[in-house]
Short mmCIF file of C-alpha atoms in Angstrom, two decimals:
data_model
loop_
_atom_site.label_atom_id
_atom_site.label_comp_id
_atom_site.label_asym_id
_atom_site.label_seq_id
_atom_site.Cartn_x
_atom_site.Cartn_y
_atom_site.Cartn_z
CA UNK A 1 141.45 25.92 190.48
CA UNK A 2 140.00 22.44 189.70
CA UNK A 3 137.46 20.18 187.56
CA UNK A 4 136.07 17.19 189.49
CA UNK A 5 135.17 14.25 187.00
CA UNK A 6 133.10 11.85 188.49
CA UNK A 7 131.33 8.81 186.73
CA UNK A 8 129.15 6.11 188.16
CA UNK A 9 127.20 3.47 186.99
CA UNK A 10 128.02 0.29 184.73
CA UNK A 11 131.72 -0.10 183.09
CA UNK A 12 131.96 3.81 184.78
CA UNK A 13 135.84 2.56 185.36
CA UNK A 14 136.11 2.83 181.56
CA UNK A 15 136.75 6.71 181.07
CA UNK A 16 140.63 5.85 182.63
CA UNK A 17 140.90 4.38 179.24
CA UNK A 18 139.09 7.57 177.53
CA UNK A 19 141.14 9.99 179.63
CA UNK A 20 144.63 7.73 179.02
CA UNK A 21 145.58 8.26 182.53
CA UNK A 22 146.77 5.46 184.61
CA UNK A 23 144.37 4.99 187.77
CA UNK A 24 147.20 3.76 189.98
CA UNK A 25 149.04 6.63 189.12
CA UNK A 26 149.64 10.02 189.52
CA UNK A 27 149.45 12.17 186.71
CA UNK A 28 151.88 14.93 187.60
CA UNK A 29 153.57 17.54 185.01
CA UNK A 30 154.09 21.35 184.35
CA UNK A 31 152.34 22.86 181.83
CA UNK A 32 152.98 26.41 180.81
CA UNK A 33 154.64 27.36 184.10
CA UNK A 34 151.81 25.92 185.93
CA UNK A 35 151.72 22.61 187.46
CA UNK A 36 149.11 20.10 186.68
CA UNK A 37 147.72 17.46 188.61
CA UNK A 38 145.57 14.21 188.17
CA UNK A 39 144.58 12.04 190.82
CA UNK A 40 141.72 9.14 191.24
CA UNK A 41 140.38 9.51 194.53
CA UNK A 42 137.78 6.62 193.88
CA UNK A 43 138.36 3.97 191.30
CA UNK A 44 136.12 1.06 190.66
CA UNK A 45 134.39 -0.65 187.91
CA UNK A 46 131.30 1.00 188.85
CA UNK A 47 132.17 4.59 190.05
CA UNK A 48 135.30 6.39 189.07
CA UNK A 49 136.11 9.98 190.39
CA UNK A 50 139.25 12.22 189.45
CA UNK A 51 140.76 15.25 190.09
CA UNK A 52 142.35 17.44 187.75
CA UNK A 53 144.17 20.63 189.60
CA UNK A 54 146.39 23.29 188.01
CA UNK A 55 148.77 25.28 190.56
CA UNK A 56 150.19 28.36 188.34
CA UNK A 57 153.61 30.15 189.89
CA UNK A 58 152.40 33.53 191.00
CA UNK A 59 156.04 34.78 189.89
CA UNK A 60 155.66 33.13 186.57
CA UNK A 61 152.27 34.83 186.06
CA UNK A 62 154.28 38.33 185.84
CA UNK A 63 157.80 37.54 184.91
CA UNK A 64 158.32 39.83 182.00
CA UNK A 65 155.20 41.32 181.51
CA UNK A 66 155.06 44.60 180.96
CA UNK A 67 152.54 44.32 184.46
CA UNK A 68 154.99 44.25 186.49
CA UNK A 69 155.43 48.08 187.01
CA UNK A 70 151.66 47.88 188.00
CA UNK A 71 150.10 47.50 191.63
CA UNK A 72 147.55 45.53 190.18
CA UNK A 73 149.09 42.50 190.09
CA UNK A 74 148.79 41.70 193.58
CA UNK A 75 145.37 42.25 193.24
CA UNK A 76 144.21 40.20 190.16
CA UNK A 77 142.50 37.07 190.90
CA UNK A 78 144.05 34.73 187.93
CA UNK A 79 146.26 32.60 190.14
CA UNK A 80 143.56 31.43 191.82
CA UNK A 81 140.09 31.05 189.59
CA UNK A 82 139.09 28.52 187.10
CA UNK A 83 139.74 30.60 183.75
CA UNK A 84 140.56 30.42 180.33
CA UNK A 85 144.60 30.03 182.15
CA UNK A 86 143.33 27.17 183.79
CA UNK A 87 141.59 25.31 180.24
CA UNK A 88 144.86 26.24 179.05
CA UNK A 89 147.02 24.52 181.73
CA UNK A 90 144.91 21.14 181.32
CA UNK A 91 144.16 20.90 177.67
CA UNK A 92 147.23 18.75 177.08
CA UNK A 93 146.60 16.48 179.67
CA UNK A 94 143.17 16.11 178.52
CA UNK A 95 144.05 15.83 174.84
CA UNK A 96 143.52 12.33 173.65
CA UNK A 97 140.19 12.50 175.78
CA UNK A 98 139.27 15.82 173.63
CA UNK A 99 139.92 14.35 170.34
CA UNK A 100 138.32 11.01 170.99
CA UNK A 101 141.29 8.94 170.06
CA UNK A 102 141.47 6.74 172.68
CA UNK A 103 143.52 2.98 171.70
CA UNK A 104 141.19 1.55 169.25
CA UNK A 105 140.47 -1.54 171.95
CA UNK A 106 138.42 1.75 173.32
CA UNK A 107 137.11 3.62 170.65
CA UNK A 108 133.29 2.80 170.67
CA UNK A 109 133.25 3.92 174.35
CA UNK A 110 133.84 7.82 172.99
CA UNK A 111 130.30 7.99 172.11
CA UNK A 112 129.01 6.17 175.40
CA UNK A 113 126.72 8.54 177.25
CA UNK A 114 128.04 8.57 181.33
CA UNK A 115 125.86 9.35 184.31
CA UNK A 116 128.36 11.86 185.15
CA UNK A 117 129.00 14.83 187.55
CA UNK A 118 131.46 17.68 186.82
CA UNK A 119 132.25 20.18 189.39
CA UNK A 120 134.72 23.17 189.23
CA UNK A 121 135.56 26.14 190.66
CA UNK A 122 135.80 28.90 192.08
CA UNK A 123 134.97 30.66 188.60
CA UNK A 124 134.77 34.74 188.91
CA UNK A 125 131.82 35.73 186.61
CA UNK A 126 129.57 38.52 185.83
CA UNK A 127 126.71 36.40 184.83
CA UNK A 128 123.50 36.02 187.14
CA UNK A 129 122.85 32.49 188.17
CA UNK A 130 119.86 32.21 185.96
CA UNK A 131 122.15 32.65 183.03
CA UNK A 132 125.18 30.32 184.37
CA UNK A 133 122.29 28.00 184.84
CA UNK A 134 121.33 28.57 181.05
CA UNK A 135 124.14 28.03 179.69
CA UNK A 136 124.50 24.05 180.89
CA UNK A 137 120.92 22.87 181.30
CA UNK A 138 120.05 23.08 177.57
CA UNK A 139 122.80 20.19 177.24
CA UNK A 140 121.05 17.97 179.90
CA UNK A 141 122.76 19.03 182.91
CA UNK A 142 121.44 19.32 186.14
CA UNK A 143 123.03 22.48 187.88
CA UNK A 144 124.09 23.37 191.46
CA UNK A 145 125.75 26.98 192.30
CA UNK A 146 127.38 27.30 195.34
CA UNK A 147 129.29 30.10 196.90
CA UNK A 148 132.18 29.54 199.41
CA UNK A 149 131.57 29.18 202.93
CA UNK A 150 132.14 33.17 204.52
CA UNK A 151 131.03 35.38 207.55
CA UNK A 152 130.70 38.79 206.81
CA UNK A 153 128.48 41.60 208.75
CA UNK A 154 127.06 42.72 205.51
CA UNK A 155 125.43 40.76 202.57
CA UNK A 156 128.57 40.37 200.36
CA UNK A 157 128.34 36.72 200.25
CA UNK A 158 125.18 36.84 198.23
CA UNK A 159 126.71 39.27 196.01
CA UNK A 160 129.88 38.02 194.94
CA UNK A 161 130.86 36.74 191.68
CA UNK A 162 133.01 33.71 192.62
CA UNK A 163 130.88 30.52 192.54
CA UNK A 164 131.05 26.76 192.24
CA UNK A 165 129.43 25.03 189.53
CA UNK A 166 128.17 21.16 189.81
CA UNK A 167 126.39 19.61 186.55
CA UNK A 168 124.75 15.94 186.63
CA UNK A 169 123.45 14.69 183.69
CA UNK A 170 123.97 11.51 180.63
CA UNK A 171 126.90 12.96 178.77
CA UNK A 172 130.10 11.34 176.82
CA UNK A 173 133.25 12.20 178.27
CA UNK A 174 134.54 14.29 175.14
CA UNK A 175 131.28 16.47 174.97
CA UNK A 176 131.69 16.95 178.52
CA UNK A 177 134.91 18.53 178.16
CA UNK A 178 134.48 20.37 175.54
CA UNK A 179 131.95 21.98 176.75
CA UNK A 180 133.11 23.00 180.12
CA UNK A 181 136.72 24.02 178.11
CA UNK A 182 134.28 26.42 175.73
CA UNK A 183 132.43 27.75 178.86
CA UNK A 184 134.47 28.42 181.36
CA UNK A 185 136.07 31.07 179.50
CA UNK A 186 132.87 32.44 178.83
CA UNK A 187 131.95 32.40 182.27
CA UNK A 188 134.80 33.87 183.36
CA UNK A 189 134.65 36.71 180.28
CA UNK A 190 138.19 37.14 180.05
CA UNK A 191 141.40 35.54 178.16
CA UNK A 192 144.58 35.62 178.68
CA UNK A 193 145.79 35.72 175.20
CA UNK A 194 145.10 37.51 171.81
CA UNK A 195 141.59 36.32 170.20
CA UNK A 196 142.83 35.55 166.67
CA UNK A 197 141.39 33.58 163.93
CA UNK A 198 142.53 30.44 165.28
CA UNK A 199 139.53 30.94 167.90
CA UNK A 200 137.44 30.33 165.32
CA UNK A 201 138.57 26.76 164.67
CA UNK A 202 138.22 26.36 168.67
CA UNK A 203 134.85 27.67 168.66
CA UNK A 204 133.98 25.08 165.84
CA UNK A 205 135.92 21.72 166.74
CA UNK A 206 134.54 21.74 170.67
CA UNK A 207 130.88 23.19 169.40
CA UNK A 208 130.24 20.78 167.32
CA UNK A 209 126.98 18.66 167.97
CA UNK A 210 125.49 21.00 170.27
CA UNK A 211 126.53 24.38 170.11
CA UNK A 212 123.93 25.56 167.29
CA UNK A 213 121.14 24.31 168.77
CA UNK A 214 121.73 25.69 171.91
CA UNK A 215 119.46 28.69 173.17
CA UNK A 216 122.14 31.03 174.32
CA UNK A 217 124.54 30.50 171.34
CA UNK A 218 124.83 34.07 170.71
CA UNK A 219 125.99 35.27 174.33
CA UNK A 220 128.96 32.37 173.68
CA UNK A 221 130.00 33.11 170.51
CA UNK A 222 129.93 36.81 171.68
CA UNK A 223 132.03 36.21 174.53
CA UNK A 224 134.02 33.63 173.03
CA UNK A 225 135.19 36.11 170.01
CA UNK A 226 134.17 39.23 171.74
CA UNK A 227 135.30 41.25 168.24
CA UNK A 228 132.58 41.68 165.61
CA UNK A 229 134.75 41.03 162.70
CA UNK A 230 135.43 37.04 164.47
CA UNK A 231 131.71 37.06 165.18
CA UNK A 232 130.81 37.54 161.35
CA UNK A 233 133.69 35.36 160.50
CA UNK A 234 132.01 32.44 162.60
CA UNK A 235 128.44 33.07 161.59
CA UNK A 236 129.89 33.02 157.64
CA UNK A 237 131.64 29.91 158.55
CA UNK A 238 128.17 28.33 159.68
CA UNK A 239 126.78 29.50 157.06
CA UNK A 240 128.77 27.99 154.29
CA UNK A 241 129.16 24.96 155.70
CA UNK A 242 125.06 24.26 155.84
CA UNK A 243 125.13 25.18 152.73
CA UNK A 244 125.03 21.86 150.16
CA UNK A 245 127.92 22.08 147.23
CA UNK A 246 125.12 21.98 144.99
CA UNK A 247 123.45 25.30 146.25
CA UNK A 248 126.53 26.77 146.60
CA UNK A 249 126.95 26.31 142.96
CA UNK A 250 123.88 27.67 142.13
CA UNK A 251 124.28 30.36 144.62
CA UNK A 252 128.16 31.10 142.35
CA UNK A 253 126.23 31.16 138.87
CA UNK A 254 123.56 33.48 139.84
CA UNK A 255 125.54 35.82 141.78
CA UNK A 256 128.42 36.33 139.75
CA UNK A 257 128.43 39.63 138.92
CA UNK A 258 128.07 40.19 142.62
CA UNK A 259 131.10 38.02 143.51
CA UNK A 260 133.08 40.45 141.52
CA UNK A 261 131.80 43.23 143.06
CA UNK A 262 132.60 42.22 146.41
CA UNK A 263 136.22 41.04 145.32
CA UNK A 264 136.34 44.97 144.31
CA UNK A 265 135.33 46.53 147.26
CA UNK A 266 137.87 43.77 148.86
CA UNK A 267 140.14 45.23 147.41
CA UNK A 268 139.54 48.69 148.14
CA UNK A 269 139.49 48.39 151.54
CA UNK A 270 143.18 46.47 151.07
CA UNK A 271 144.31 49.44 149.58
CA UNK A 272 142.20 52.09 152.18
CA UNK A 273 142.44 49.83 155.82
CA UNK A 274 139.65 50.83 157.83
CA UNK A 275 141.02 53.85 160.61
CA UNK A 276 140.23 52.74 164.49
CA UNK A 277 137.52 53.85 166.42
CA UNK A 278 140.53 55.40 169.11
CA UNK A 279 142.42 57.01 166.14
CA UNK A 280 139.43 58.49 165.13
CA UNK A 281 139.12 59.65 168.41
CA UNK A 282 142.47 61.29 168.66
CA UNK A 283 141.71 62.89 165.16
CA UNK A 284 138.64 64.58 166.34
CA UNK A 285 140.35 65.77 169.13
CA UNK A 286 143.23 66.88 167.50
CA UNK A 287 140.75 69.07 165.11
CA UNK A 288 139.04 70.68 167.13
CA UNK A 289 142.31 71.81 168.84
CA UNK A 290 143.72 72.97 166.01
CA UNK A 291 140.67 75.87 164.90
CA UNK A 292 141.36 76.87 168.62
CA UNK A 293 143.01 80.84 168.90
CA UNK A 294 144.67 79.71 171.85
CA UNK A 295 146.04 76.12 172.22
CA UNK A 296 149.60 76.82 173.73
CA UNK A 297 148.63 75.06 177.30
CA UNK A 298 147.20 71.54 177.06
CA UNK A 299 146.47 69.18 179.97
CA UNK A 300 145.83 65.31 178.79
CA UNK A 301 143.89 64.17 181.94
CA UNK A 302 144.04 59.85 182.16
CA UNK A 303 146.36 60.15 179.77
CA UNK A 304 147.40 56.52 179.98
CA UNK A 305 149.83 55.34 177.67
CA UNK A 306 150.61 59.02 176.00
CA UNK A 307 149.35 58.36 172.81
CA UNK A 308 147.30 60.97 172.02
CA UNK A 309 149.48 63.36 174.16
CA UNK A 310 152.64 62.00 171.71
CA UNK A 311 150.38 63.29 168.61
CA UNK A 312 149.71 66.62 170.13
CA UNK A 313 153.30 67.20 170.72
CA UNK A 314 154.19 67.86 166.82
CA UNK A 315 151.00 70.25 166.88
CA UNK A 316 152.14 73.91 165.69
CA UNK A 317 151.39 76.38 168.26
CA UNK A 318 151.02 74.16 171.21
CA UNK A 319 153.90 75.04 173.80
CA UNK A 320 153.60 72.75 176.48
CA UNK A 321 150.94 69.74 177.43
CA UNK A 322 150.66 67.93 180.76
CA UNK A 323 150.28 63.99 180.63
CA UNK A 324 148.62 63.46 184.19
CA UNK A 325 148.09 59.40 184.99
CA UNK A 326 147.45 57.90 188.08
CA UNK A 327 148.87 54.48 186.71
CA UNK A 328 152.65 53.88 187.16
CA UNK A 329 152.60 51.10 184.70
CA UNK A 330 150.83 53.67 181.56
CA UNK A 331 153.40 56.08 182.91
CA UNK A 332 156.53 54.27 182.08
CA UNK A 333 155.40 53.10 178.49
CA UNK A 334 154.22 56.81 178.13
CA UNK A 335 157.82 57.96 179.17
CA UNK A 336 159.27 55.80 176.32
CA UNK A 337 156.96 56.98 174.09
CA UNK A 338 157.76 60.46 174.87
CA UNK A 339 161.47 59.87 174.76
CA UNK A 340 161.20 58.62 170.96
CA UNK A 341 159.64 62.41 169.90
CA UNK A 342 163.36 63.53 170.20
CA UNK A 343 163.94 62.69 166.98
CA UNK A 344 161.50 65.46 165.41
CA UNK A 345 162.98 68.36 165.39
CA UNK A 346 159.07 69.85 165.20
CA UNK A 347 158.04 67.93 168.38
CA UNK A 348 157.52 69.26 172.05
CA UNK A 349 158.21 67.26 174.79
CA UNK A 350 154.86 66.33 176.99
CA UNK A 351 155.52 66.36 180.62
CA UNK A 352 154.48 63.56 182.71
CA UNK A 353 152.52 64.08 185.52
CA UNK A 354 151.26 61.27 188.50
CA UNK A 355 147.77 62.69 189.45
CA UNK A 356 144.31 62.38 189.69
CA UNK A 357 140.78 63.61 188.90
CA UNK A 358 140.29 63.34 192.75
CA UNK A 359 143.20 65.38 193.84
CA UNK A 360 142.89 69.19 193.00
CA UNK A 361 146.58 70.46 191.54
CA UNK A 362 147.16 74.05 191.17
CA UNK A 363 149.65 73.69 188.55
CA UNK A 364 146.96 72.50 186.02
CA UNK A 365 144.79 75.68 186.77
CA UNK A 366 143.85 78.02 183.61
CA UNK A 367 144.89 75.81 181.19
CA UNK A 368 144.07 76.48 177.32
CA UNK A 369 142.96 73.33 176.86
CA UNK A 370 141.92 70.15 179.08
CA UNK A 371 141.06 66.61 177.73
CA UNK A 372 139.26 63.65 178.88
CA UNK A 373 139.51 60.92 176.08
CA UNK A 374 137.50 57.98 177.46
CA UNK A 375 138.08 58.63 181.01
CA UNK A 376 134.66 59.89 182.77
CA UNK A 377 133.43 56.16 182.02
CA UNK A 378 135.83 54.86 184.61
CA UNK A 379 134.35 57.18 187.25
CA UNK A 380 131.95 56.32 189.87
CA UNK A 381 128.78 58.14 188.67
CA UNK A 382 127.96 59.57 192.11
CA UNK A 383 131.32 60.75 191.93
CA UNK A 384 131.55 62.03 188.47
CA UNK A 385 129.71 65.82 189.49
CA UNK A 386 132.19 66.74 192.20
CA UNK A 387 135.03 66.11 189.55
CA UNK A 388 133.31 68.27 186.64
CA UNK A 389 132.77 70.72 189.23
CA UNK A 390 136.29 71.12 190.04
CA UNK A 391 137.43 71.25 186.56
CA UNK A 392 134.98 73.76 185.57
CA UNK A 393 134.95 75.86 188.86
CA UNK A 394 138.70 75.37 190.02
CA UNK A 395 141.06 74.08 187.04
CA UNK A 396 138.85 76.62 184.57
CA UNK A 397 140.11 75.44 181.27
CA UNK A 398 139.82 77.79 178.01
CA UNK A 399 138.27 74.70 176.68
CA UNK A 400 137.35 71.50 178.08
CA UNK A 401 137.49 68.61 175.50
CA UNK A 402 135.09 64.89 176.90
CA UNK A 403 134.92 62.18 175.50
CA UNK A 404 133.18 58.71 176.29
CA UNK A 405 131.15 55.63 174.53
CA UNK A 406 127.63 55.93 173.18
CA UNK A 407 125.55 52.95 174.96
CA UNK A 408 122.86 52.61 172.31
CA UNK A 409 125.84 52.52 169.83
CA UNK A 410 126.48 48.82 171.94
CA UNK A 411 123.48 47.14 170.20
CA UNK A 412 125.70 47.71 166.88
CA UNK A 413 128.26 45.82 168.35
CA UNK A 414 125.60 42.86 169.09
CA UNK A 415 126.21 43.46 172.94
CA UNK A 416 123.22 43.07 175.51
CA UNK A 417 121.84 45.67 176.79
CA UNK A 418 123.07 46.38 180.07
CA UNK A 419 126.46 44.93 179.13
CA UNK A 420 129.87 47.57 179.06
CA UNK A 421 132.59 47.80 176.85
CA UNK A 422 135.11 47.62 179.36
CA UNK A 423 135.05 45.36 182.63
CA UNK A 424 136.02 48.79 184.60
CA UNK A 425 133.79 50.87 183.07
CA UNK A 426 131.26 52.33 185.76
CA UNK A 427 128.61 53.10 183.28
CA UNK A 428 127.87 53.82 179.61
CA UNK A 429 125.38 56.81 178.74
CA UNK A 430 123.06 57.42 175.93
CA UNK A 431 123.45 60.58 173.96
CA UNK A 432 120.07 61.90 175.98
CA UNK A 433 121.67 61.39 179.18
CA UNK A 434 125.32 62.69 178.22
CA UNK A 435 123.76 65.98 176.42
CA UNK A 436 121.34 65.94 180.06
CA UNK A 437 124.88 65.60 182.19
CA UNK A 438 127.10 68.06 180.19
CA UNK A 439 124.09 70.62 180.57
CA UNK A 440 123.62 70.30 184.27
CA UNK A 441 127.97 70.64 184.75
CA UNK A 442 127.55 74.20 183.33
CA UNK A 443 124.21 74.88 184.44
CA UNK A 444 125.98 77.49 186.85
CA UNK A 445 129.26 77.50 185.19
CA UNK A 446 130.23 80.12 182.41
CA UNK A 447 130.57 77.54 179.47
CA UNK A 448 128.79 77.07 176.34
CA UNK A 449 128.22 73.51 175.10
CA UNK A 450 128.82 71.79 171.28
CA UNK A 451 128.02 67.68 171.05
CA UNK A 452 128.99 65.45 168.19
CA UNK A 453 129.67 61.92 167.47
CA UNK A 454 132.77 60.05 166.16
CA UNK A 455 133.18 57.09 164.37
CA UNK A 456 130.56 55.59 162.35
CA UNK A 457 126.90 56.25 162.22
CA UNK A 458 123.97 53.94 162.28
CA UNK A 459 120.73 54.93 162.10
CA UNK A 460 118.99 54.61 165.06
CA UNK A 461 122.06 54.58 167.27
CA UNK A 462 124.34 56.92 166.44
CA UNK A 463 127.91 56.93 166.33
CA UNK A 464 130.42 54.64 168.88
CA UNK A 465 131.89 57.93 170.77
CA UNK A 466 130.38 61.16 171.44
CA UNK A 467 131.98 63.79 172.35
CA UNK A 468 131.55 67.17 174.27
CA UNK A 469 133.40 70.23 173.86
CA UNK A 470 133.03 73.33 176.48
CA UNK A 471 134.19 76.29 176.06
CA UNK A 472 134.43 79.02 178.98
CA UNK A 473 132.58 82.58 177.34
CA UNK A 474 135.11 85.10 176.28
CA UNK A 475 134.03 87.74 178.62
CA UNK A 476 134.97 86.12 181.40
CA UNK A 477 138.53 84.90 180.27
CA UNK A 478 139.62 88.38 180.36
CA UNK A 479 138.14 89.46 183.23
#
C-alpha cells in the first residue's frame, strides 16, 4: 500500500520543507504496528518525487482480536490495500504537512498551488470508474485508473475491484492530502475503527474549502459517517455555521417557544432511549412465538452470536432450541453467552450446533418452530429456492419464522439505490418481491402465509424489516 507524491515545475523542491522530511534521508518509523516509510526517489529544485509506504504485521493485524477464531482472516485483503488502515498508518508522518504549519521561513508556500501527480494503490472499491473518476475531477484532477497487470482465461481482470488511481492537476500540498486521506476511505467503504463523533471534526477540518461545493458531497459524507444520526449531525453542523450570529439571533427570538419544545422532547427521549432496529427484531420474533400452542422445539438457523437464541431461552414453555452457525468465530462468543444463562434459574440452555442451510440435518426435522433472522439476505438468490424448499419439504417446521431488510426502506436511510446494507448481503428485496418469493416457496407446500413489517414506518416505504411467518395447515401436522 502506497501514495506517490510527485511535484514538478518551479521551486517544486519546496514541498520537502512542507512535508518536514529530510530529502537526504530516510524517513523510517512504526506507526501503529505498521511500519512506515518515506523515501525521495527524485529530488531537485525543479521536480521532486516521494514515496510514502506502510508495511502492517499480518500477526499484529489479529493479535487479540476476537477474529482470530475466524477463517476469514487469511482471507481479508487489509494487509495489503490502500485503506482507511493505511491513512491511519501515515497521518503522523504527514502531520505538519496536514495542518499547514510548516517553519514560518515556509509558511506562504502552504497555499502555493503545485503541478502535482498523486498515485496510490491498489485500493479495493465497489465504486464504478465513472464514480471514482467523480469523485477527484471536480477538484481539478486529471484521473487515470489502472488495474494490475494479470492473465486469466476469463474476463476477471475487467471486473475486479482493486485499481490504481493517478490524479494530475494545480493543487497545494495540504489540500492534496486531505483529500486523498478523506477519500480513500470512501473508496475503499470500510473502517477499521468505531465511527464516533470525532468523525465529524475529521469530516470538517480536511473538507474544508472544497468539500461543499463538490458534486458528490452526499455519497462522501454518506460513506464517511455511514450512520444517519452522524449524517444529520454534520449537515446541522453546516448548517449553523453558514448561519451569521446575527440570524441566528433572530432565528433564537422568534423560535423560542419552539426551542423549548425541542429541549422537551430532548428530554423525553433521555428518559425513553430509542429501542434498535435488531431488538425490535428479536421482540417481534419473540411475540409471535409466544401466541404459538406449540413452541417447545425451536431451531435458530444463522444464529450467529446467540443473541436472540439467549432471549428465547428464559421463554416459558420452550424446552429445547438449536443454535445452528456455520461460523466458528459467532460460535464461541455464542457459547459464552450461553454459559452466562446459568445463573437464571428460569433459563434453558440452547444447544450449539455447526451447520448449514446447504447441508440437510435430520436432527432439525419437525421442529415447532424454525427462524431465519436476517439470514436469507446472505444467500445467493439462485440459491435461495433449493434452501426454502428443503426447509419446507424436508425440515417441515410447525412454523417457519423469516426475516430480512426492506430495500425501499434504504432510501430512508439516504442510501442509493442499488446500494446494500451489508457488504455480504447478496440482495435486498422490496416488500412486492418478498410477498412474490414467500408465495411461490409454498405454492406447492402446505403453509399458509402472514407478512408484516418491523421497525418504523414511513410512508411510502414502509418499515426497515419485514418479516414472514409460515405456518404448516393443521391437518396435515397430525396426519
Amino acid at each position: 500500500m502506497h501514495i506517490t507524491l510527485k511535484a514538478t515545475g518551479t521551486n517544486a523542491g519546496m514541498i520537502s520543507h512542507l512535508l518536514a522530511k529530510n530529502p537526504h534521508n530516510t524517513y523510517d518509523r512504526t506507526e501503529k504496528g505498521a511500519r512506515v516509510r518515506m523515501v525521495y526517489t527524485v529530488f531537485t529544485e525543479e521536480e521532486a518525487e516521494i514515496v510514502i509506504q506502510a508495511s502492517p504485521d499480518s500477526i499484529d493485524l489479529v493479535k487479540n482480536s476476537p477474529d482470530s477464531y475466524d477463517i476469514t482472516q487469511y482471507i481479508n485483503d487489509r494487509e495489503f490495500v490502500t485503506s482507511s488502515l493505511f491513512c491511519t498508518y501515515i497521518r503522523g508522518a504527514l502531520g505538519t504537512a496536514l495542518n499547514g504549519k510548516p517553519k514560518e521561513d515556509y509558511a506562504a508556500w502552504v497555499t502555493h498551488p503545485f503541478a502535482l501527480e498523486l498515485s496510490f494503490g491498489p485500493v479495493a472499491s465497489d465504486l464504478p470508474d465513472a464514480v471514482v473518476e467523480g469523485l477527484f475531477a471536480p477538484l481539478g484532477y486529471q484521473v487515470t485508473i489502472e488495474r494490475g497487470k494479470a492473465d486469466y482465461a476469463f474476463q476477471l481482470k475487467n471486473r475486479s475491484t482493486v485499481r490504481y488511481v493517478t490524479l494530475s492537476g494545480q493543487q497545494t500540498v495540504q489540500y492534496a492530502l486531505r483529500q486523498l486521506l478523506l477519500l480513500i476511505p470512501v473508496l475503499d467503504n470500510y473502517k477499521h475503527y468505531y465511527i464516533s463523533e470525532e468523525e465529524l471534526d475529521k469530516l470538517k477540518r480536511y473538507g474544508e474549502g472544497w468539500l461543499s461545493a463538490h458534486p458528490l458531497r452526499e455519497l462522501i459524507i454518506r460513506r464517511t459517517l455511514h450512520f444517519t444520526n452522524l449524517i444529520e449531525q454534520f449537515e446541522q453542523l453546516e448548517a449553523a455555521e453558514a448561519t451569521t450570529e446575527k440570524q441566528a439571533i433572530q432565528e433564537r427570538n422568534n423560535s423560542h417557544e419552539q426551542v423549548q419544545q425541542q429541549e422537551q422532547s430532548l428530554e423525553a427521549e433521555k428518559q425513553q432511549p430509542a429501542v434498535r432496529l435488531n431488538e425490535l427484531r428479536y421482540q417481534a420474533i419473540m411475540d409471535v412465538i409466544r401466541k404459538l400452542p406449540r413452541r417447545q422445539k425451536i431451531v435458530d438457523f444463522g444464529s450467529g452470536e446467540g443473541k436472540l437464541s439467549a432471549r428465547l431461552a428464559r421463554m416459558k414453555g420452550i424446552e429445547e432450541i438449536w443454535a445452528v452457525e456455520p461460523s466458528a468465530y459467532a460460535q464461541v462468543r455464542a457459547i459464552e453467552r450461553f454459559a452466562k444463562l446459568e445463573r437464571h434459574a428460569d433459563a434453558i440452555s440452547p444447544i450449539p450446533m455447526t451447520g448449514s442451510l446447504f447441508y440437510y440435518d435430520e436432527q432439525l426435522r419437525g421442529k415447532d418452530v424454525m427462524i431465519l433472522c436476517e439470514v436469507i439476505e446472505h444467500v445467493d438468490e439462485h440459491r435461495l429456492n433449493r434452501v426454502m424448499y428443503t426447509i419446507v419439504t424436508e425440515y417441515q417446521p410447525g412454523v417457519l419464522i423469516v426475516t430480512t431488510p426492506n430495500r425501499e426502506y434504504n432510501e430512508v436511510y439516504r442510501m442509493d439505490q442499488q446500494e446494500l446494507r451489508h457488504s455480504d448481503h447478496r440482495f435486498e428485496w422490496s416488500r412486492s418481491e418478498f410477498r412474490e418469493r414467500c408465495e411461490q416457496w409454498i405454492e406447492e407446500a402446505p403453509y399458509s402465509l402472514a407478512l408484516e413489517g418491523i421497525g418504523e414506518e414511513v410512508e411510502g416505504f414502509g418499515q426497515p424489516t419485514q418479516m414472514a411467518v409460515f405456518t404448516r395447515r393443521k391437518e396435515l401436522k397430525e396426519a
